mmCIF file with all atom_site columns, C-alpha atoms in Angstrom:
data_model
loop_
_atom_site.group_PDB
_atom_site.id
_atom_site.type_symbol
_atom_site.label_atom_id
_atom_site.label_alt_id
_atom_site.label_comp_id
_atom_site.label_asym_id
_atom_site.label_entity_id
_atom_site.label_seq_id
_atom_site.pdbx_PDB_ins_code
_atom_site.Cartn_x
_atom_site.Cartn_y
_atom_site.Cartn_z
_atom_site.occupancy
_atom_site.B_iso_or_equiv
_atom_site.pdbx_formal_charge
_atom_site.auth_seq_id
_atom_site.auth_comp_id
_atom_site.auth_asym_id
_atom_site.auth_atom_id
_atom_site.pdbx_PDB_model_num
ATOM 1   C CA . MET A 1 1   ? 4.515   -26.837 -11.740 1.00 0.00 ? 110 MET A CA 1
ATOM 2   C CA . ASP A 1 2   ? 4.263   -26.439 -15.511 1.00 0.00 ? 111 ASP A CA 1
ATOM 3   C CA . SER A 1 3   ? 2.728   -29.876 -15.905 1.00 0.00 ? 112 SER A CA 1
ATOM 4   C CA . PHE A 1 4   ? 0.132   -28.859 -13.319 1.00 0.00 ? 113 PHE A CA 1
ATOM 5   C CA . PHE A 1 5   ? -0.750  -25.768 -15.370 1.00 0.00 ? 114 PHE A CA 1
ATOM 6   C CA . ASP A 1 6   ? -0.762  -27.879 -18.543 1.00 0.00 ? 115 ASP A CA 1
ATOM 7   C CA . LYS A 1 7   ? -3.214  -30.328 -16.944 1.00 0.00 ? 116 LYS A CA 1
ATOM 8   C CA . ILE A 1 8   ? -5.442  -27.478 -15.809 1.00 0.00 ? 117 ILE A CA 1
ATOM 9   C CA . THR A 1 9   ? -5.394  -25.829 -19.232 1.00 0.00 ? 118 THR A CA 1
ATOM 10  C CA . SER A 1 10  ? -6.094  -29.138 -20.970 1.00 0.00 ? 119 SER A CA 1
ATOM 11  C CA . LYS A 1 11  ? -9.104  -29.797 -18.728 1.00 0.00 ? 120 LYS A CA 1
ATOM 12  C CA . PHE A 1 12  ? -10.499 -26.296 -18.436 1.00 0.00 ? 121 PHE A CA 1
ATOM 13  C CA . GLY A 1 13  ? -8.911  -24.399 -21.302 1.00 0.00 ? 122 GLY A CA 1
ATOM 14  C CA . ALA A 1 14  ? -6.453  -21.523 -21.276 1.00 0.00 ? 123 ALA A CA 1
ATOM 15  C CA . GLY A 1 15  ? -9.221  -18.967 -20.884 1.00 0.00 ? 124 GLY A CA 1
ATOM 16  C CA . ASP A 1 16  ? -10.478 -20.590 -17.693 1.00 0.00 ? 125 ASP A CA 1
ATOM 17  C CA . ALA A 1 17  ? -6.955  -20.769 -16.247 1.00 0.00 ? 126 ALA A CA 1
ATOM 18  C CA . ILE A 1 18  ? -6.300  -17.119 -17.071 1.00 0.00 ? 127 ILE A CA 1
ATOM 19  C CA . LYS A 1 19  ? -9.678  -16.173 -15.628 1.00 0.00 ? 128 LYS A CA 1
ATOM 20  C CA . ALA A 1 20  ? -8.929  -18.099 -12.411 1.00 0.00 ? 129 ALA A CA 1
ATOM 21  C CA . ASN A 1 21  ? -5.513  -16.434 -12.126 1.00 0.00 ? 130 ASN A CA 1
ATOM 22  C CA . SER A 1 22  ? -7.063  -13.022 -12.722 1.00 0.00 ? 131 SER A CA 1
ATOM 23  C CA . GLU A 1 23  ? -9.686  -13.649 -10.056 1.00 0.00 ? 132 GLU A CA 1
ATOM 24  C CA . ALA A 1 24  ? -7.021  -14.752 -7.563  1.00 0.00 ? 133 ALA A CA 1
ATOM 25  C CA . GLU A 1 25  ? -4.930  -11.667 -8.316  1.00 0.00 ? 134 GLU A CA 1
ATOM 26  C CA . ALA A 1 26  ? -8.018  -9.464  -7.948  1.00 0.00 ? 135 ALA A CA 1
ATOM 27  C CA . LYS A 1 27  ? -8.739  -10.995 -4.533  1.00 0.00 ? 136 LYS A CA 1
ATOM 28  C CA . GLU A 1 28  ? -5.146  -10.427 -3.411  1.00 0.00 ? 137 GLU A CA 1
ATOM 29  C CA . LEU A 1 29  ? -5.261  -6.853  -4.667  1.00 0.00 ? 138 LEU A CA 1
ATOM 30  C CA . GLU A 1 30  ? -8.533  -6.248  -2.808  1.00 0.00 ? 139 GLU A CA 1
ATOM 31  C CA . LYS A 1 31  ? -6.998  -7.619  0.407   1.00 0.00 ? 140 LYS A CA 1
ATOM 32  C CA . ALA A 1 32  ? -4.031  -5.285  -0.005  1.00 0.00 ? 141 ALA A CA 1
ATOM 33  C CA . ARG A 1 33  ? -6.363  -2.335  -0.613  1.00 0.00 ? 142 ARG A CA 1
ATOM 34  C CA . GLU A 1 34  ? -8.386  -3.188  2.485   1.00 0.00 ? 143 GLU A CA 1
ATOM 35  C CA . LYS A 1 35  ? -5.220  -3.415  4.575   1.00 0.00 ? 144 LYS A CA 1
ATOM 36  C CA . ALA A 1 36  ? -3.982  -0.094  3.182   1.00 0.00 ? 145 ALA A CA 1
ATOM 37  C CA . ASN A 1 37  ? -7.369  1.500   3.969   1.00 0.00 ? 146 ASN A CA 1
ATOM 38  C CA . GLU A 1 38  ? -7.224  0.177   7.529   1.00 0.00 ? 147 GLU A CA 1
ATOM 39  C CA . LEU A 1 39  ? -3.724  1.544   7.972   1.00 0.00 ? 148 LEU A CA 1
ATOM 40  C CA . GLU A 1 40  ? -4.741  4.907   6.486   1.00 0.00 ? 149 GLU A CA 1
ATOM 41  C CA . LYS A 1 41  ? -7.654  5.023   8.936   1.00 0.00 ? 150 LYS A CA 1
ATOM 42  C CA . ALA A 1 42  ? -5.265  4.264   11.817  1.00 0.00 ? 151 ALA A CA 1
ATOM 43  C CA . VAL A 1 43  ? -2.962  7.068   10.684  1.00 0.00 ? 152 VAL A CA 1
ATOM 44  C CA . SER A 1 44  ? -5.904  9.465   10.452  1.00 0.00 ? 153 SER A CA 1
ATOM 45  C CA . ASP A 1 45  ? -7.095  8.458   13.940  1.00 0.00 ? 154 ASP A CA 1
ATOM 46  C CA . MET A 1 46  ? -3.600  9.010   15.287  1.00 0.00 ? 155 MET A CA 1
ATOM 47  C CA . ARG A 1 47  ? -3.452  12.460  13.715  1.00 0.00 ? 156 ARG A CA 1
ATOM 48  C CA . ARG A 1 48  ? -6.831  13.326  15.187  1.00 0.00 ? 157 ARG A CA 1
ATOM 49  C CA . LEU A 1 49  ? -5.739  12.120  18.635  1.00 0.00 ? 158 LEU A CA 1
ATOM 50  C CA . SER A 1 50  ? -2.462  13.992  18.311  1.00 0.00 ? 159 SER A CA 1
ATOM 51  C CA . PHE A 1 51  ? -4.326  17.218  17.543  1.00 0.00 ? 160 PHE A CA 1
ATOM 52  C CA . LYS A 1 52  ? -6.648  16.570  20.495  1.00 0.00 ? 161 LYS A CA 1
ATOM 53  C CA . ALA A 1 53  ? -3.645  16.056  22.768  1.00 0.00 ? 162 ALA A CA 1
ATOM 54  C CA . VAL A 1 54  ? -2.186  19.340  21.550  1.00 0.00 ? 163 VAL A CA 1
ATOM 55  C CA . GLU A 1 55  ? -5.478  21.135  22.238  1.00 0.00 ? 164 GLU A CA 1
ATOM 56  C CA . THR A 1 56  ? -5.760  19.576  25.704  1.00 0.00 ? 165 THR A CA 1
ATOM 57  C CA . ASN A 1 57  ? -2.198  20.484  26.579  1.00 0.00 ? 166 ASN A CA 1
ATOM 58  C CA . GLU A 1 58  ? -2.703  24.049  25.362  1.00 0.00 ? 167 GLU A CA 1
ATOM 59  C CA . ALA A 1 59  ? -5.883  24.362  27.438  1.00 0.00 ? 168 ALA A CA 1
ATOM 60  C CA . THR A 1 60  ? -4.093  22.979  30.520  1.00 0.00 ? 169 THR A CA 1
ATOM 61  C CA . THR A 1 61  ? -1.182  25.357  29.988  1.00 0.00 ? 170 THR A CA 1
ATOM 62  C CA . GLN A 1 62  ? -3.607  28.280  29.712  1.00 0.00 ? 171 GLN A CA 1
ATOM 63  C CA . LEU A 1 63  ? -5.374  27.213  32.916  1.00 0.00 ? 172 LEU A CA 1
ATOM 64  C CA . VAL A 1 64  ? -2.078  26.957  34.786  1.00 0.00 ? 173 VAL A CA 1
ATOM 65  C CA . ALA A 1 65  ? -0.973  30.360  33.464  1.00 0.00 ? 174 ALA A CA 1
ATOM 66  C CA . SER A 1 66  ? -4.325  31.866  34.452  1.00 0.00 ? 175 SER A CA 1
ATOM 67  C CA . ALA A 1 67  ? -4.080  30.396  37.962  1.00 0.00 ? 176 ALA A CA 1
ATOM 68  C CA . ILE A 1 68  ? -0.533  31.721  38.392  1.00 0.00 ? 177 ILE A CA 1
ATOM 69  C CA . GLU A 1 69  ? -1.669  35.131  37.160  1.00 0.00 ? 178 GLU A CA 1
ATOM 70  C CA . LYS A 1 70  ? -4.536  35.223  39.678  1.00 0.00 ? 179 LYS A CA 1
ATOM 71  C CA . ILE A 1 71  ? -2.193  34.201  42.473  1.00 0.00 ? 180 ILE A CA 1
ATOM 72  C CA . GLU A 1 72  ? 0.202   36.982  41.503  1.00 0.00 ? 181 GLU A CA 1
ATOM 73  C CA . GLU A 1 73  ? -2.704  39.463  41.463  1.00 0.00 ? 182 GLU A CA 1
ATOM 74  C CA . PHE A 1 74  ? -3.812  38.288  44.889  1.00 0.00 ? 183 PHE A CA 1
ATOM 75  C CA . ARG A 1 75  ? -0.270  38.717  46.199  1.00 0.00 ? 184 ARG A CA 1
ATOM 76  C CA . ALA A 1 76  ? -0.003  42.166  44.677  1.00 0.00 ? 185 ALA A CA 1
ATOM 77  C CA . THR A 1 77  ? -3.282  43.343  46.238  1.00 0.00 ? 186 THR A CA 1
ATOM 78  C CA . GLY A 1 78  ? -2.041  42.535  49.696  1.00 0.00 ? 187 GLY A CA 1
ATOM 79  C CA . GLY A 1 79  ? -3.413  39.114  50.480  1.00 0.00 ? 188 GLY A CA 1
ATOM 80  C CA . SER A 1 80  ? -0.777  38.384  53.073  1.00 0.00 ? 189 SER A CA 1
ATOM 81  C CA . GLU A 1 81  ? -2.844  36.181  55.377  1.00 0.00 ? 190 GLU A CA 1
ATOM 82  C CA . GLY A 1 82  ? -2.260  33.032  53.351  1.00 0.00 ? 191 GLY A CA 1
ATOM 83  C CA . SER A 1 83  ? 1.018   33.914  51.720  1.00 0.00 ? 192 SER A CA 1
ATOM 84  C CA . GLU A 1 84  ? 2.706   30.678  52.795  1.00 0.00 ? 193 GLU A CA 1
ATOM 85  C CA . GLU A 1 85  ? -0.153  28.671  51.362  1.00 0.00 ? 194 GLU A CA 1
ATOM 86  C CA . LEU A 1 86  ? -0.169  30.766  48.200  1.00 0.00 ? 195 LEU A CA 1
ATOM 87  C CA . THR A 1 87  ? 3.551   30.257  47.772  1.00 0.00 ? 196 THR A CA 1
ATOM 88  C CA . LYS A 1 88  ? 3.040   26.521  48.186  1.00 0.00 ? 197 LYS A CA 1
ATOM 89  C CA . ILE A 1 89  ? 0.172   26.532  45.644  1.00 0.00 ? 198 ILE A CA 1
ATOM 90  C CA . ALA A 1 90  ? 2.245   28.609  43.219  1.00 0.00 ? 199 ALA A CA 1
ATOM 91  C CA . ALA A 1 91  ? 5.121   26.130  43.519  1.00 0.00 ? 200 ALA A CA 1
ATOM 92  C CA . GLU A 1 92  ? 2.747   23.212  42.952  1.00 0.00 ? 201 GLU A CA 1
ATOM 93  C CA . LEU A 1 93  ? 1.277   24.978  39.923  1.00 0.00 ? 202 LEU A CA 1
ATOM 94  C CA . GLU A 1 94  ? 4.747   25.568  38.502  1.00 0.00 ? 203 GLU A CA 1
ATOM 95  C CA . ALA A 1 95  ? 5.544   21.879  39.044  1.00 0.00 ? 204 ALA A CA 1
ATOM 96  C CA . LEU A 1 96  ? 2.232   20.959  37.397  1.00 0.00 ? 205 LEU A CA 1
ATOM 97  C CA . LYS A 1 97  ? 3.048   23.241  34.483  1.00 0.00 ? 206 LYS A CA 1
ATOM 98  C CA . ALA A 1 98  ? 6.453   21.564  34.059  1.00 0.00 ? 207 ALA A CA 1
ATOM 99  C CA . THR A 1 99  ? 4.797   18.133  34.229  1.00 0.00 ? 208 THR A CA 1
ATOM 100 C CA . VAL A 1 100 ? 2.208   19.126  31.611  1.00 0.00 ? 209 VAL A CA 1
ATOM 101 C CA . GLU A 1 101 ? 4.914   20.457  29.308  1.00 0.00 ? 210 GLU A CA 1
ATOM 102 C CA . SER A 1 102 ? 7.022   17.313  29.656  1.00 0.00 ? 211 SER A CA 1
ATOM 103 C CA . SER A 1 103 ? 3.966   15.111  29.122  1.00 0.00 ? 212 SER A CA 1
ATOM 104 C CA . PHE A 1 104 ? 3.073   17.150  26.036  1.00 0.00 ? 213 PHE A CA 1
ATOM 105 C CA . LYS A 1 105 ? 6.583   16.673  24.684  1.00 0.00 ? 214 LYS A CA 1
ATOM 106 C CA . ALA A 1 106 ? 6.471   12.926  25.454  1.00 0.00 ? 215 ALA A CA 1
ATOM 107 C CA . SER A 1 107 ? 3.045   12.514  23.816  1.00 0.00 ? 216 SER A CA 1
ATOM 108 C CA . GLY A 1 108 ? 4.311   14.334  20.732  1.00 0.00 ? 217 GLY A CA 1
ATOM 109 C CA . GLU A 1 109 ? 7.298   12.006  20.540  1.00 0.00 ? 218 GLU A CA 1
ATOM 110 C CA . GLU A 1 110 ? 5.064   8.956   21.041  1.00 0.00 ? 219 GLU A CA 1
ATOM 111 C CA . ALA A 1 111 ? 2.675   10.145  18.329  1.00 0.00 ? 220 ALA A CA 1
ATOM 112 C CA . HIS A 1 112 ? 5.614   10.650  15.992  1.00 0.00 ? 221 HIS A CA 1
ATOM 113 C CA . MET A 1 113 ? 7.003   7.184   16.751  1.00 0.00 ? 222 MET A CA 1
ATOM 114 C CA . GLU A 1 114 ? 3.576   5.605   16.210  1.00 0.00 ? 223 GLU A CA 1
ATOM 115 C CA . ASN A 1 115 ? 3.143   7.483   12.920  1.00 0.00 ? 224 ASN A CA 1
ATOM 116 C CA . VAL A 1 116 ? 6.547   6.238   11.767  1.00 0.00 ? 225 VAL A CA 1
ATOM 117 C CA . ARG A 1 117 ? 5.640   2.669   12.768  1.00 0.00 ? 226 ARG A CA 1
ATOM 118 C CA . VAL A 1 118 ? 2.326   2.815   10.884  1.00 0.00 ? 227 VAL A CA 1
ATOM 119 C CA . TYR A 1 119 ? 4.052   4.330   7.843   1.00 0.00 ? 228 TYR A CA 1
ATOM 120 C CA . ARG A 1 120 ? 6.623   1.545   7.835   1.00 0.00 ? 229 ARG A CA 1
ATOM 121 C CA . ASN A 1 121 ? 3.871   -1.077  8.163   1.00 0.00 ? 230 ASN A CA 1
ATOM 122 C CA . VAL A 1 122 ? 2.008   0.432   5.204   1.00 0.00 ? 231 VAL A CA 1
ATOM 123 C CA . GLN A 1 123 ? 5.231   0.587   3.221   1.00 0.00 ? 232 GLN A CA 1
ATOM 124 C CA . ALA A 1 124 ? 6.045   -3.056  4.032   1.00 0.00 ? 233 ALA A CA 1
ATOM 125 C CA . ALA A 1 125 ? 2.516   -4.176  3.087   1.00 0.00 ? 234 ALA A CA 1
ATOM 126 C CA . VAL A 1 126 ? 2.698   -2.357  -0.248  1.00 0.00 ? 235 VAL A CA 1
ATOM 127 C CA . ILE A 1 127 ? 6.162   -3.759  -0.998  1.00 0.00 ? 236 ILE A CA 1
ATOM 128 C CA . GLU A 1 128 ? 5.009   -7.291  -0.139  1.00 0.00 ? 237 GLU A CA 1
ATOM 129 C CA . GLU A 1 129 ? 1.924   -6.958  -2.339  1.00 0.00 ? 238 GLU A CA 1
ATOM 130 C CA . LEU A 1 130 ? 4.002   -5.617  -5.230  1.00 0.00 ? 239 LEU A CA 1
ATOM 131 C CA . LYS A 1 131 ? 6.419   -8.512  -4.807  1.00 0.00 ? 240 LYS A CA 1
ATOM 132 C CA . GLN A 1 132 ? 3.583   -11.051 -4.917  1.00 0.00 ? 241 GLN A CA 1
ATOM 133 C CA . GLN A 1 133 ? 2.037   -9.433  -7.980  1.00 0.00 ? 242 GLN A CA 1
ATOM 134 C CA . SER A 1 134 ? 5.411   -9.260  -9.732  1.00 0.00 ? 243 SER A CA 1
ATOM 135 C CA . GLU A 1 135 ? 5.970   -12.961 -9.054  1.00 0.00 ? 244 GLU A CA 1
ATOM 136 C CA . ALA A 1 136 ? 2.496   -13.808 -10.379 1.00 0.00 ? 245 ALA A CA 1
ATOM 137 C CA . ILE A 1 137 ? 3.118   -11.749 -13.517 1.00 0.00 ? 246 ILE A CA 1
ATOM 138 C CA . ALA A 1 138 ? 6.504   -13.426 -14.028 1.00 0.00 ? 247 ALA A CA 1
ATOM 139 C CA . ILE A 1 139 ? 4.899   -16.869 -13.730 1.00 0.00 ? 248 ILE A CA 1
ATOM 140 C CA . GLN A 1 140 ? 2.203   -15.917 -16.244 1.00 0.00 ? 249 GLN A CA 1
ATOM 141 C CA . HIS A 1 141 ? 4.872   -14.527 -18.564 1.00 0.00 ? 250 HIS A CA 1
ATOM 142 C CA . LEU A 1 142 ? 6.855   -17.782 -18.428 1.00 0.00 ? 251 LEU A CA 1
ATOM 143 C CA . HIS A 1 143 ? 3.703   -19.803 -19.031 1.00 0.00 ? 252 HIS A CA 1
ATOM 144 C CA . ILE A 1 144 ? 2.808   -17.714 -22.073 1.00 0.00 ? 253 ILE A CA 1
ATOM 145 C CA . GLU A 1 145 ? 6.402   -17.922 -23.345 1.00 0.00 ? 254 GLU A CA 1
ATOM 146 C CA . LYS A 1 146 ? 6.251   -21.728 -23.151 1.00 0.00 ? 255 LYS A CA 1
ATOM 147 C CA . LYS A 1 147 ? 2.985   -21.759 -25.094 1.00 0.00 ? 256 LYS A CA 1
ATOM 148 C CA . ILE A 1 148 ? 4.509   -19.491 -27.720 1.00 0.00 ? 257 ILE A CA 1
ATOM 149 C CA . ARG A 1 149 ? 7.547   -21.775 -27.978 1.00 0.00 ? 258 ARG A CA 1
ATOM 150 C CA . GLY A 1 150 ? 5.150   -24.652 -28.678 1.00 0.00 ? 259 GLY A CA 1
ATOM 151 C CA . ILE A 1 151 ? 3.272   -22.668 -31.307 1.00 0.00 ? 260 ILE A CA 1
ATOM 152 C CA . LYS A 1 152 ? 6.408   -21.445 -33.135 1.00 0.00 ? 261 LYS A CA 1
ATOM 153 C CA . PRO A 1 153 ? 7.299   -24.813 -34.745 1.00 0.00 ? 262 PRO A CA 1
ATOM 154 C CA . CYS A 1 154 ? 3.682   -25.272 -35.834 1.00 0.00 ? 263 CYS A CA 1
ATOM 155 C CA . ALA A 1 155 ? 3.703   -21.826 -37.432 1.00 0.00 ? 264 ALA A CA 1
ATOM 156 C CA . ILE A 1 156 ? 7.001   -22.561 -39.214 1.00 0.00 ? 265 ILE A CA 1
ATOM 157 C CA . VAL A 1 157 ? 5.654   -25.879 -40.529 1.00 0.00 ? 266 VAL A CA 1
ATOM 158 C CA . ALA A 1 158 ? 2.476   -24.124 -41.688 1.00 0.00 ? 267 ALA A CA 1
ATOM 159 C CA . LEU A 1 159 ? 4.543   -21.469 -43.481 1.00 0.00 ? 268 LEU A CA 1
ATOM 160 C CA . VAL A 1 160 ? 6.672   -24.154 -45.164 1.00 0.00 ? 269 VAL A CA 1
ATOM 161 C CA . PHE A 1 161 ? 3.584   -26.059 -46.317 1.00 0.00 ? 270 PHE A CA 1
ATOM 162 C CA . SER A 1 162 ? 1.935   -22.884 -47.560 1.00 0.00 ? 271 SER A CA 1
ATOM 163 C CA . GLY A 1 163 ? 5.155   -22.038 -49.444 1.00 0.00 ? 272 GLY A CA 1
ATOM 164 C CA . ILE A 1 164 ? 5.229   -25.523 -50.963 1.00 0.00 ? 273 ILE A CA 1
ATOM 165 C CA . SER A 1 165 ? 1.582   -25.254 -51.971 1.00 0.00 ? 274 SER A CA 1
ATOM 166 C CA . MET A 1 166 ? 2.287   -21.815 -53.525 1.00 0.00 ? 275 MET A CA 1
ATOM 167 C CA . VAL A 1 167 ? 5.124   -23.378 -55.530 1.00 0.00 ? 276 VAL A CA 1
ATOM 168 C CA . GLY A 1 168 ? 2.774   -26.201 -56.535 1.00 0.00 ? 277 GLY A CA 1
ATOM 169 C CA . ILE A 1 169 ? 0.138   -23.701 -57.663 1.00 0.00 ? 278 ILE A CA 1
ATOM 170 C CA . ALA A 1 170 ? 2.763   -21.730 -59.604 1.00 0.00 ? 279 ALA A CA 1
ATOM 171 C CA . VAL A 1 171 ? 3.993   -24.929 -61.318 1.00 0.00 ? 280 VAL A CA 1
ATOM 172 C CA . ALA A 1 172 ? 0.414   -25.935 -62.156 1.00 0.00 ? 281 ALA A CA 1
ATOM 173 C CA . LEU A 1 173 ? -0.253  -22.490 -63.644 1.00 0.00 ? 282 LEU A CA 1
ATOM 174 C CA . PHE A 1 174 ? 2.995   -22.655 -65.617 1.00 0.00 ? 283 PHE A CA 1
ATOM 175 C CA . ILE A 1 175 ? 2.032   -26.073 -67.009 1.00 0.00 ? 284 ILE A CA 1
ATOM 176 C CA . LEU A 1 176 ? -1.453  -24.845 -67.915 1.00 0.00 ? 285 LEU A CA 1
ATOM 177 C CA . ILE A 1 177 ? -0.083  -21.754 -69.590 1.00 0.00 ? 286 ILE A CA 1
ATOM 178 C CA . SER A 1 178 ? 2.569   -23.687 -71.513 1.00 0.00 ? 287 SER A CA 1
ATOM 179 C CA . HIS A 1 179 ? 0.103   -26.454 -72.452 1.00 0.00 ? 288 HIS A CA 1
ATOM 180 C CA . PHE A 1 180 ? -2.675  -24.181 -73.695 1.00 0.00 ? 289 PHE A CA 1
ATOM 181 C CA . GLY A 1 181 ? -0.344  -21.519 -74.993 1.00 0.00 ? 290 GLY A CA 1
ATOM 182 C CA . PHE A 1 182 ? -1.634  -18.442 -73.307 1.00 0.00 ? 291 PHE A CA 1
#
């Protein structure tokens, strides 16, 4: 793998390789952002639908309560001619009310489960993206470390030669000073 990077850097230069890596990382980051935005939109849609379901269930509950209230009023005013039918309707309305309440509870649980699933998906996507970026950074770090290891001996040799040349200059100055008597 390192020889591959060395070949690329020898052909294109280190700047081009770093630029290519940066562009690839930027593309991956953009993909992760797009995925996170999509998941955030899904969560927002689910919240909106959950609120709509709550509103619908509340409206249905109010309608059922209103119908039961009217039936009770009709009974109280003496509407005895259809009392069997009214009793049957009242029982059906009570059953409908129980069904609506259980469906409301079930939809709330489903919305919660879906929200948890979406949250976990977002969390997994973010963790995966962070892992990929960390690996890319580690690879770059190793590559730079190897380059530095190659430069270190050159720098040491350059320092030694500059020290030797400084000694040579000092000796030459000493000879000049002792020869001309300054």
